[in-house]
Coordinates of C-alpha atoms in Angstrom, one line a residue:
M14 CA 90.0 91.1 80.3
A15 CA 86.8 90.1 81.9
V16 CA 88.2 90.9 85.4
L17 CA 89.5 94.2 84.2
L18 CA 86.0 95.1 82.8
F19 CA 84.4 93.8 86.1
L20 CA 86.6 96.0 88.1
A21 CA 85.8 99.1 85.8
A22 CA 82.0 98.2 86.2
C23 CA 82.6 98.4 90.1
G24 CA 84.1 101.9 89.6
A25 CA 87.8 101.1 90.3
G26 CA 88.6 104.7 89.4
A27 CA 85.6 106.5 90.7
G28 CA 86.0 109.7 92.6
A29 CA 89.6 109.9 92.0
Q30 CA 91.3 112.4 89.6
P31 CA 94.9 113.0 88.8
D32 CA 96.1 116.1 90.7
G33 CA 99.4 116.8 88.9
Q34 CA 102.5 115.0 87.6
R35 CA 104.5 112.6 89.5
G36 CA 107.4 114.2 91.3
L37 CA 109.0 111.9 93.7
G38 CA 112.1 112.2 95.7
A39 CA 114.2 109.2 96.4
S40 CA 113.9 109.9 100.2
R41 CA 110.2 109.3 100.0
P42 CA 109.6 106.2 97.9
N43 CA 106.5 104.7 96.8
I44 CA 105.8 101.6 98.9
I45 CA 104.2 98.3 97.8
L46 CA 103.8 95.8 100.7
I47 CA 102.7 92.2 99.3
L48 CA 101.5 89.8 101.9
C49 CA 100.5 86.3 100.7
D50 CA 98.6 83.8 102.7
D51 CA 99.7 80.4 104.2
L52 CA 103.0 80.2 102.1
G53 CA 105.7 78.0 103.9
Y54 CA 109.3 79.2 104.5
S55 CA 110.6 77.1 101.6
D56 CA 107.8 77.6 99.1
I57 CA 109.6 79.8 96.6
G58 CA 112.6 79.2 94.4
C59 CA 115.0 81.7 96.1
Y60 CA 114.3 80.0 99.5
G61 CA 114.8 76.5 98.1
S62 CA 111.6 75.4 96.5
E63 CA 111.1 73.4 93.2
I64 CA 108.1 75.7 92.4
A65 CA 108.7 78.1 89.6
T66 CA 108.8 81.5 91.0
P67 CA 110.9 83.6 88.6
N68 CA 109.5 86.9 89.5
L69 CA 110.0 86.5 93.4
D70 CA 113.4 85.1 92.5
R71 CA 114.2 88.2 90.3
M72 CA 113.1 90.3 93.3
A73 CA 115.5 88.4 95.5
A74 CA 118.3 88.8 92.8
E75 CA 117.7 92.5 92.7
G76 CA 117.2 93.0 96.3
L77 CA 117.5 91.7 99.9
R78 CA 116.5 88.5 101.6
F79 CA 115.9 88.0 105.3
T80 CA 116.5 84.7 106.7
Q81 CA 115.1 85.3 110.2
F82 CA 112.0 87.3 109.6
Y83 CA 108.9 86.4 111.8
N84 CA 105.2 86.6 111.5
C85 CA 102.5 85.8 114.2
A86 CA 101.7 82.2 113.2
V87 CA 98.0 82.8 111.9
C88 CA 96.2 85.2 109.5
V89 CA 94.4 87.4 112.0
T90 CA 97.2 88.1 114.6
T91 CA 99.6 88.8 111.7
R92 CA 97.4 91.2 110.1
A93 CA 96.8 93.0 113.3
A94 CA 100.5 93.3 114.1
L95 CA 101.5 94.3 110.6
T96 CA 98.8 97.0 110.3
T97 CA 99.3 98.5 113.8
G98 CA 103.0 97.9 114.5
L99 CA 101.8 96.4 117.8
Y100 CA 101.7 92.9 119.1
P101 CA 98.2 91.5 118.9
R102 CA 96.1 92.2 121.9
R103 CA 94.1 89.5 123.4
A104 CA 93.6 86.3 121.8
W105 CA 92.9 87.5 118.2
G106 CA 94.5 90.7 117.8
T107 CA 91.5 93.1 117.7
L108 CA 92.0 96.2 115.6
R109 CA 91.0 98.8 118.3
P110 CA 89.9 102.4 117.8
N111 CA 93.0 103.7 119.7
M112 CA 95.5 101.9 117.5
A113 CA 97.0 103.7 114.5
T114 CA 97.2 101.8 111.2
L115 CA 99.8 101.9 108.4
G116 CA 97.0 103.3 106.2
E117 CA 96.3 106.2 108.6
V118 CA 100.0 107.1 109.4
L119 CA 101.0 107.1 105.7
R120 CA 97.9 109.1 104.6
D121 CA 99.0 111.7 107.2
A122 CA 102.4 111.8 105.8
G123 CA 101.0 112.8 102.4
Y124 CA 100.9 109.4 100.8
S125 CA 97.9 108.1 98.5
T126 CA 96.7 104.9 100.1
G127 CA 95.2 101.8 98.5
Y128 CA 94.4 98.3 99.8
T129 CA 93.8 95.3 97.7
G130 CA 92.8 91.7 98.7
K131 CA 92.3 90.0 102.0
W132 CA 91.7 92.2 105.1
H133 CA 90.4 89.9 107.9
L134 CA 90.2 92.6 110.6
G135 CA 86.6 93.4 110.4
S136 CA 83.9 93.6 107.8
V137 CA 81.5 96.5 109.1
K138 CA 82.2 100.1 109.8
P139 CA 84.5 101.4 111.4
K140 CA 86.8 98.4 111.0
R141 CA 87.1 98.2 107.2
P142 CA 90.3 99.4 105.2
I143 CA 88.4 102.5 104.1
D144 CA 87.5 103.5 107.6
R145 CA 91.2 103.0 108.8
G146 CA 93.3 105.2 106.4
W147 CA 93.0 103.5 102.9
E148 CA 91.1 105.7 100.3
E149 CA 90.7 102.8 97.8
Y150 CA 89.7 99.2 98.6
Y151 CA 88.9 96.0 96.8
G152 CA 88.7 92.6 98.1
L153 CA 87.8 89.9 100.6
L154 CA 87.0 91.2 104.1
S155 CA 87.0 87.8 105.6
G156 CA 89.7 85.1 105.6
C157 CA 89.2 82.9 102.6
A158 CA 86.9 82.2 99.7
N159 CA 86.4 80.3 96.5
F160 CA 89.0 81.6 94.1
F161 CA 86.7 81.3 91.0
N162 CA 83.6 82.6 92.7
P163 CA 84.1 84.4 96.1
G164 CA 80.2 84.7 96.2
K165 CA 79.8 81.0 96.5
P166 CA 78.9 79.9 100.1
D167 CA 81.4 77.9 102.2
P168 CA 80.6 74.1 102.5
D169 CA 78.2 73.2 105.4
F170 CA 80.9 71.0 106.9
Y171 CA 83.4 73.8 107.1
N172 CA 81.9 77.1 107.9
G173 CA 78.1 76.4 108.1
G174 CA 77.5 77.4 104.4
K175 CA 78.3 81.1 105.0
I176 CA 79.1 83.6 102.2
R177 CA 82.2 85.6 103.0
P178 CA 82.0 89.5 102.7
F179 CA 83.6 91.0 99.6
A180 CA 83.5 94.6 98.8
H181 CA 84.8 97.5 96.8
N182 CA 85.0 100.4 98.9
E183 CA 81.4 100.9 100.2
K184 CA 79.8 98.5 97.8
T185 CA 79.2 94.9 98.7
I186 CA 79.9 92.4 95.8
T187 CA 78.1 89.1 95.5
E188 CA 78.3 88.3 91.9
F189 CA 81.5 87.7 89.8
P190 CA 82.2 87.0 86.0
E191 CA 82.4 83.5 84.7
D192 CA 86.3 83.6 83.9
Y193 CA 87.1 85.3 87.4
H194 CA 90.0 84.4 89.4
M195 CA 90.7 86.2 92.8
T196 CA 94.5 86.3 92.4
E197 CA 94.2 87.8 89.0
A198 CA 91.6 90.4 90.0
F199 CA 93.5 91.5 93.0
T200 CA 96.6 92.0 90.8
D201 CA 94.3 94.0 88.3
H202 CA 93.1 96.2 91.0
A203 CA 96.5 96.9 92.4
I204 CA 97.9 97.8 89.1
Q205 CA 95.0 100.1 88.3
T206 CA 95.4 101.8 91.6
M207 CA 99.0 102.1 91.3
T208 CA 98.7 103.6 87.8
R209 CA 96.2 106.3 88.9
F210 CA 98.3 107.1 92.0
A211 CA 101.4 107.4 89.9
Q212 CA 100.0 110.4 88.1
R213 CA 99.7 112.4 91.4
D214 CA 102.3 114.7 92.7
R215 CA 103.0 112.6 95.8
P216 CA 104.1 109.1 96.7
F217 CA 101.8 106.1 97.3
F218 CA 101.4 103.1 99.5
I219 CA 99.6 99.9 98.2
H220 CA 99.1 96.9 100.3
L221 CA 98.4 94.0 98.3
C222 CA 97.2 90.8 100.2
Y223 CA 96.7 87.6 98.2
T224 CA 94.6 84.8 99.5
A225 CA 96.9 82.4 97.7
P226 CA 97.9 79.7 98.4
H227 CA 95.4 79.6 101.3
F228 CA 92.7 76.9 101.0
P229 CA 90.4 76.0 99.2
M230 CA 92.9 74.8 96.7
H231 CA 91.7 76.1 93.4
A232 CA 93.9 76.6 90.3
R233 CA 93.6 76.9 86.5
E234 CA 94.4 73.6 84.7
R235 CA 97.2 75.1 82.6
D236 CA 98.9 75.9 85.9
I237 CA 98.3 72.5 87.4
A238 CA 99.6 70.7 84.3
R239 CA 103.2 72.0 84.9
Y240 CA 103.3 70.1 88.2
R241 CA 101.5 66.8 87.2
G242 CA 103.9 63.9 88.4
K243 CA 106.4 66.0 90.2
Y244 CA 105.4 65.0 93.7
S245 CA 105.3 61.1 93.4
G246 CA 108.2 60.8 95.9
G247 CA 106.0 62.1 98.6
Y248 CA 106.3 64.7 101.4
F249 CA 109.3 63.3 103.2
Q250 CA 111.4 63.1 100.0
L251 CA 110.2 66.9 99.1
R252 CA 111.3 68.0 102.5
E253 CA 114.9 66.5 102.2
R254 CA 115.4 67.9 98.6
R255 CA 114.3 71.4 99.7
H256 CA 116.7 71.2 102.7
E257 CA 119.6 70.5 100.4
R258 CA 118.8 73.3 98.1
M259 CA 118.5 75.7 101.1
R260 CA 121.9 74.8 102.3
A261 CA 123.4 75.4 98.7
L262 CA 121.5 78.9 98.7
G263 CA 122.9 79.9 102.0
I264 CA 119.4 80.2 103.4
V265 CA 120.1 77.7 106.4
D266 CA 123.2 76.8 108.1
P267 CA 124.6 73.4 107.0
K268 CA 125.0 72.5 110.6
W269 CA 121.3 72.6 111.2
S270 CA 119.7 69.1 111.1
L271 CA 116.4 68.5 109.3
S272 CA 113.9 68.6 112.2
P273 CA 112.3 65.2 112.8
V274 CA 108.6 64.4 112.4
D275 CA 106.5 64.9 115.4
H276 CA 104.2 61.9 115.7
K277 CA 101.6 63.0 118.2
T278 CA 98.3 61.2 119.1
G279 CA 95.2 62.2 121.2
D280 CA 93.5 65.6 121.1
F281 CA 93.0 66.6 117.5
R282 CA 93.9 70.2 118.1
Y283 CA 97.5 69.2 119.0
G284 CA 98.0 65.9 117.3
Y285 CA 100.3 65.8 114.2
D286 CA 100.3 62.2 113.0
I287 CA 101.8 62.0 109.5
T288 CA 101.1 58.8 107.8
P289 CA 104.1 57.3 106.1
W290 CA 103.9 57.8 102.2
E291 CA 104.1 54.2 101.4
D292 CA 101.1 53.4 103.9
L293 CA 98.7 55.9 102.2
K294 CA 95.8 54.3 100.5
D295 CA 95.4 56.9 97.8
R296 CA 98.8 58.5 97.0
R297 CA 97.6 59.9 93.8
R298 CA 94.9 62.0 95.4
E299 CA 97.7 63.2 97.9
E300 CA 99.9 64.0 95.1
E301 CA 97.3 66.2 93.4
R302 CA 96.9 68.3 96.5
M303 CA 100.7 69.3 96.2
E304 CA 100.4 69.7 92.4
V305 CA 97.5 72.3 92.9
Y306 CA 99.2 73.9 95.7
A307 CA 102.3 74.5 93.7
A308 CA 100.1 75.8 90.7
M309 CA 98.6 78.3 93.2
V310 CA 102.2 79.5 94.3
D311 CA 103.3 79.5 90.5
H312 CA 100.2 81.5 89.5
M313 CA 100.6 84.2 92.3
D314 CA 104.2 84.6 91.1
Q315 CA 103.0 85.2 87.4
N316 CA 100.7 87.9 88.9
I317 CA 103.5 89.5 91.0
G318 CA 105.4 89.5 87.6
R319 CA 102.6 91.5 86.1
L320 CA 102.8 94.0 88.9
L321 CA 106.6 94.4 88.5
A322 CA 106.2 94.9 84.7
S323 CA 103.7 97.7 85.5
V324 CA 106.1 99.2 87.9
D325 CA 108.8 99.2 85.1
E326 CA 106.3 100.6 82.4
L327 CA 105.4 103.5 84.7
G328 CA 109.1 104.3 85.0
I329 CA 108.9 104.2 88.8
A330 CA 111.1 101.3 89.7
K331 CA 114.0 103.3 91.3
D332 CA 111.3 105.4 93.3
T333 CA 109.6 102.3 94.6
I334 CA 110.4 99.8 97.5
I335 CA 108.6 96.5 97.3
F336 CA 108.2 94.0 100.0
F337 CA 107.2 90.5 99.9
L338 CA 106.4 88.0 102.9
S339 CA 103.8 85.4 104.2
D340 CA 101.4 85.7 107.1
N341 CA 102.4 82.4 108.7
G342 CA 104.1 79.0 108.0
G343 CA 102.7 76.5 105.6
C344 CA 99.2 75.3 106.6
S345 CA 98.3 71.7 107.4
S346 CA 94.5 72.4 108.0
W347 CA 92.6 69.1 107.9
P348 CA 88.9 68.6 108.9
T349 CA 88.4 67.0 112.3
E350 CA 87.3 63.5 112.6
A351 CA 83.8 64.6 113.2
K352 CA 83.9 66.7 109.9
E353 CA 86.0 64.3 107.8
K354 CA 82.9 62.4 106.5
G355 CA 81.4 65.6 105.2
F356 CA 84.6 66.7 103.8
V357 CA 85.0 63.3 101.7
E358 CA 81.4 63.4 100.6
Y359 CA 81.7 67.1 99.5
N360 CA 84.6 66.6 97.2
R361 CA 83.8 63.1 95.9
G362 CA 84.3 62.9 92.2
I363 CA 85.8 66.4 92.0
P364 CA 89.4 66.8 90.9
V365 CA 91.5 68.7 93.2
G366 CA 91.8 72.4 92.0
D367 CA 88.3 72.4 90.5
G368 CA 86.2 75.3 91.7
R369 CA 83.4 73.1 92.8
G370 CA 85.5 71.4 95.4
Y371 CA 87.0 72.5 98.8
E372 CA 90.3 70.9 99.5
F373 CA 93.0 71.3 102.0
V374 CA 96.8 70.6 101.4
G375 CA 97.0 68.3 104.3
K376 CA 99.3 67.6 107.1
G377 CA 102.3 65.9 105.2
W378 CA 102.7 68.5 102.6
G379 CA 101.8 71.5 105.0
W380 CA 104.7 70.3 107.3
A381 CA 107.1 69.9 104.3
Q382 CA 106.5 73.4 103.0
N383 CA 108.2 74.7 106.2
A384 CA 111.4 72.8 105.7
P385 CA 113.7 72.3 107.5
F386 CA 111.8 73.8 110.5
R387 CA 109.5 72.2 113.0
R388 CA 105.7 72.1 112.6
H389 CA 103.4 74.7 110.9
K390 CA 101.0 77.3 111.0
V391 CA 99.4 78.1 114.5
W392 CA 102.5 76.8 116.4
T393 CA 105.2 79.0 117.7
Y394 CA 108.0 76.6 116.7
E395 CA 110.0 78.0 113.6
G396 CA 107.8 76.4 111.2
G397 CA 104.8 78.3 112.3
I398 CA 106.3 81.8 112.6
A399 CA 109.3 82.0 110.1
T400 CA 108.5 83.7 106.7
P401 CA 110.5 84.4 103.5
M402 CA 110.9 88.2 103.3
I403 CA 112.1 90.0 100.2
V404 CA 112.9 93.8 99.9
R405 CA 113.7 95.3 96.5
W406 CA 114.6 99.0 95.9
P407 CA 116.8 99.3 92.9
G408 CA 119.9 101.5 93.7
R409 CA 119.1 101.7 97.5
V410 CA 119.1 98.1 98.8
K411 CA 122.0 96.0 97.6
A412 CA 121.2 93.5 94.9
G413 CA 121.5 89.8 95.6
S414 CA 122.2 90.4 99.5
I415 CA 121.1 88.4 102.6
T416 CA 120.7 89.4 106.0
R417 CA 120.6 87.1 109.2
R418 CA 119.3 89.9 111.4
P419 CA 116.0 89.0 113.0
G420 CA 113.0 91.1 111.9
H421 CA 109.2 90.9 112.8
L422 CA 105.9 92.3 111.5
V423 CA 105.9 95.0 114.1
D424 CA 108.9 96.5 112.4
F425 CA 106.9 97.7 109.5
M426 CA 105.3 100.7 111.3
P427 CA 108.6 102.2 112.3
T428 CA 110.3 101.2 109.1
L429 CA 107.6 102.7 106.8
L430 CA 107.4 105.9 108.8
E431 CA 111.1 106.4 108.4
L432 CA 110.9 105.9 104.8
A433 CA 107.9 108.2 104.4
G434 CA 109.1 110.9 106.8
G435 CA 105.9 110.5 108.8
E436 CA 105.1 110.8 112.4
Y437 CA 103.6 108.3 114.7
P438 CA 100.5 109.8 116.7
S439 CA 100.4 110.2 120.3
E440 CA 96.6 109.9 120.4
R441 CA 93.7 108.8 118.2
G442 CA 90.1 109.6 118.7
G443 CA 90.9 111.4 122.0
A444 CA 92.6 108.2 123.5
K445 CA 96.2 107.6 124.1
V446 CA 97.9 105.4 121.3
A447 CA 100.2 102.6 122.6
A448 CA 104.0 103.2 121.6
M449 CA 105.4 101.4 118.6
E450 CA 106.8 98.1 119.6
G451 CA 109.1 97.2 116.6
E452 CA 112.4 98.6 115.3
S453 CA 113.1 100.3 112.0
L454 CA 114.6 98.2 109.3
V455 CA 116.0 100.9 107.3
P456 CA 119.5 100.5 108.6
V457 CA 119.5 96.9 107.5
F458 CA 118.4 97.9 104.1
R459 CA 121.5 100.2 104.1
G460 CA 123.7 97.4 105.0
E461 CA 124.7 99.1 108.3
K462 CA 125.8 97.2 111.3
S463 CA 123.6 97.5 114.5
G464 CA 123.5 96.3 118.0
P465 CA 121.6 93.2 119.4
R466 CA 117.9 92.9 118.4
G467 CA 115.5 93.4 121.3
P468 CA 113.4 90.4 122.4
L469 CA 110.5 89.1 120.2
F470 CA 107.3 87.5 121.7
W471 CA 104.4 85.3 120.6
A472 CA 101.2 84.0 122.0
L473 CA 98.6 82.0 120.1
M474 CA 96.0 79.4 121.0
G475 CA 98.0 78.2 124.0
N476 CA 101.3 78.3 122.0
R477 CA 103.8 80.8 123.3
A478 CA 107.4 81.8 122.7
V479 CA 110.1 84.4 123.5
R480 CA 113.4 85.1 121.5
E481 CA 116.2 87.1 123.0
G482 CA 119.4 87.1 121.0
D483 CA 119.9 83.4 119.7
W484 CA 118.0 82.0 122.6
K485 CA 114.3 80.9 122.2
L486 CA 112.0 79.6 124.7
V487 CA 108.9 77.9 123.3
W488 CA 105.8 76.4 124.9
G489 CA 103.8 73.9 122.7
A490 CA 100.0 73.8 123.4
G491 CA 99.9 70.1 123.4
D492 CA 103.0 69.5 125.4
K493 CA 102.4 72.2 128.1
R494 CA 106.0 72.9 129.1
W495 CA 108.7 75.3 128.2
E496 CA 111.5 74.1 125.8
L497 CA 114.7 76.0 125.3
Y498 CA 116.7 76.2 122.1
D499 CA 120.1 77.9 121.0
L500 CA 118.9 79.0 117.5
A501 CA 122.6 79.8 116.6
T502 CA 123.4 76.2 116.5
D503 CA 120.0 74.6 116.2
R504 CA 117.4 76.8 114.6
T505 CA 115.4 73.6 113.6
E506 CA 114.7 73.0 117.5
T507 CA 116.0 69.5 117.7
K508 CA 118.0 69.8 120.9
D509 CA 115.9 71.0 124.0
L510 CA 118.3 72.6 126.6
S511 CA 115.7 73.3 129.2
Q512 CA 116.8 70.7 131.6
A513 CA 120.5 71.7 131.3
M514 CA 119.8 75.3 131.7
P515 CA 116.8 76.0 134.3
G516 CA 118.1 79.5 135.0
K517 CA 117.8 80.6 131.4
V518 CA 114.4 79.1 131.2
A519 CA 113.2 81.0 134.4
S520 CA 114.7 84.3 133.1
L521 CA 113.0 84.0 129.6
A522 CA 109.8 82.8 131.1
A523 CA 109.8 85.8 133.3
R524 CA 110.2 88.0 130.4
W525 CA 107.4 86.4 128.5
D526 CA 105.0 86.6 131.6
A527 CA 105.7 90.4 131.8
W528 CA 104.9 90.9 128.1
A529 CA 101.8 88.7 128.3
K530 CA 100.4 90.9 131.1
K531 CA 101.1 94.1 129.2
T532 CA 99.6 92.8 126.0
E533 CA 96.6 91.2 127.8
V534 CA 97.3 87.7 126.4
T535 CA 95.2 85.0 127.7
P536 CA 97.3 81.7 128.1

């Protein structure tokens, strides 16, 4: 209740009046696009998780699951690609003035547009959501913040004690109620915006971007309690059990092996040493990290349930298509050796999950969250770029269906334009707009067969990859060489074929080089 009152005080409905009764045709659906943060491929029940996610599982049972949907490996690049329909330009995917956004093209197509949650593409004019096509915005303009008090500065050891920018439209927000929780507040705002938009005589587009389950790890005790003691077997055991469930669910091919652990040493940026579970000095603290992480996923699912209930109550379920996906693979963020002392001291005596602390989930769990794939966020192996992706549109998308066709974030621009009957602009602000780089997913929603998917590309922090058909060429920043995999038989990337097939390596590498030049990628 306090969050709802807080949003009302911020003027959640200010300046917007109903302009007629709802009158939506099935050919122009309402669109709700839910993006969560740092969720691993196997972190929800319908993709093999032990975490309770009944509402996302319901979406899957009533809709379509993709098994080969891709993001851009980290927050900023993913949001740039999703928002513009273009591969990220330069290292961090700047949102440029001559790039069209989903908010702009759907507003121009006659949609009401609302954005709730994490933005992370700029915090000052003209790079905020309200400057780029969304008429209503509430949320975090930066990458992460304290869930119980977003106005609390980051720890000195992590981000120099900075306060993350938070806003409602033009108004900066720095103070929050005592019982505030960011996941709940984002859901409240999305529901309020949807309820207001549903009274209009035109469809709406709402982009809901949760920060959960991104660090810092904060959760309510009642949610944590459900997972106490459930991770005492450790991260290796968790990974194996999830892999078994994923096989049974038909999410992964039984022929694919569980990818082995990469034990790396040396440069921290590329190292991936995982301490054997039995060698940990404080296993209980390690368990608590995963317990809290599971609670954050569970809590997010509860809030998605609230959103689904509101869609039902408004009587618009059949007129509304809902998407759910994650911005990158599970996160293994951990302080560098130089910062680890500050991290330990900052959290000393504070339970994991408490709003006073600032914890990360850690390398072992972050790796396990992407079962059965290799590595994690930032890398362009499957563990860094594969995401669960669910689409629900009752009566339009076949209930309980699964597709193996690859998809990518850049596909959202052509997909939503086709659903909305909109047009992609040729210019913006007097400058030419780059052509869309994705493919519409609408034929997939209809269950239609189509030809081979065009090639897909990645580049991030020295990592790079290209996928063409079932062939994937990947370059790990720490290894500094091309590796070749046949994803049809080995999507977990355990059998490098680069030495046996140098011609295929050369061909795909040339494709990547041409793409990198076009998109101004800095190796």
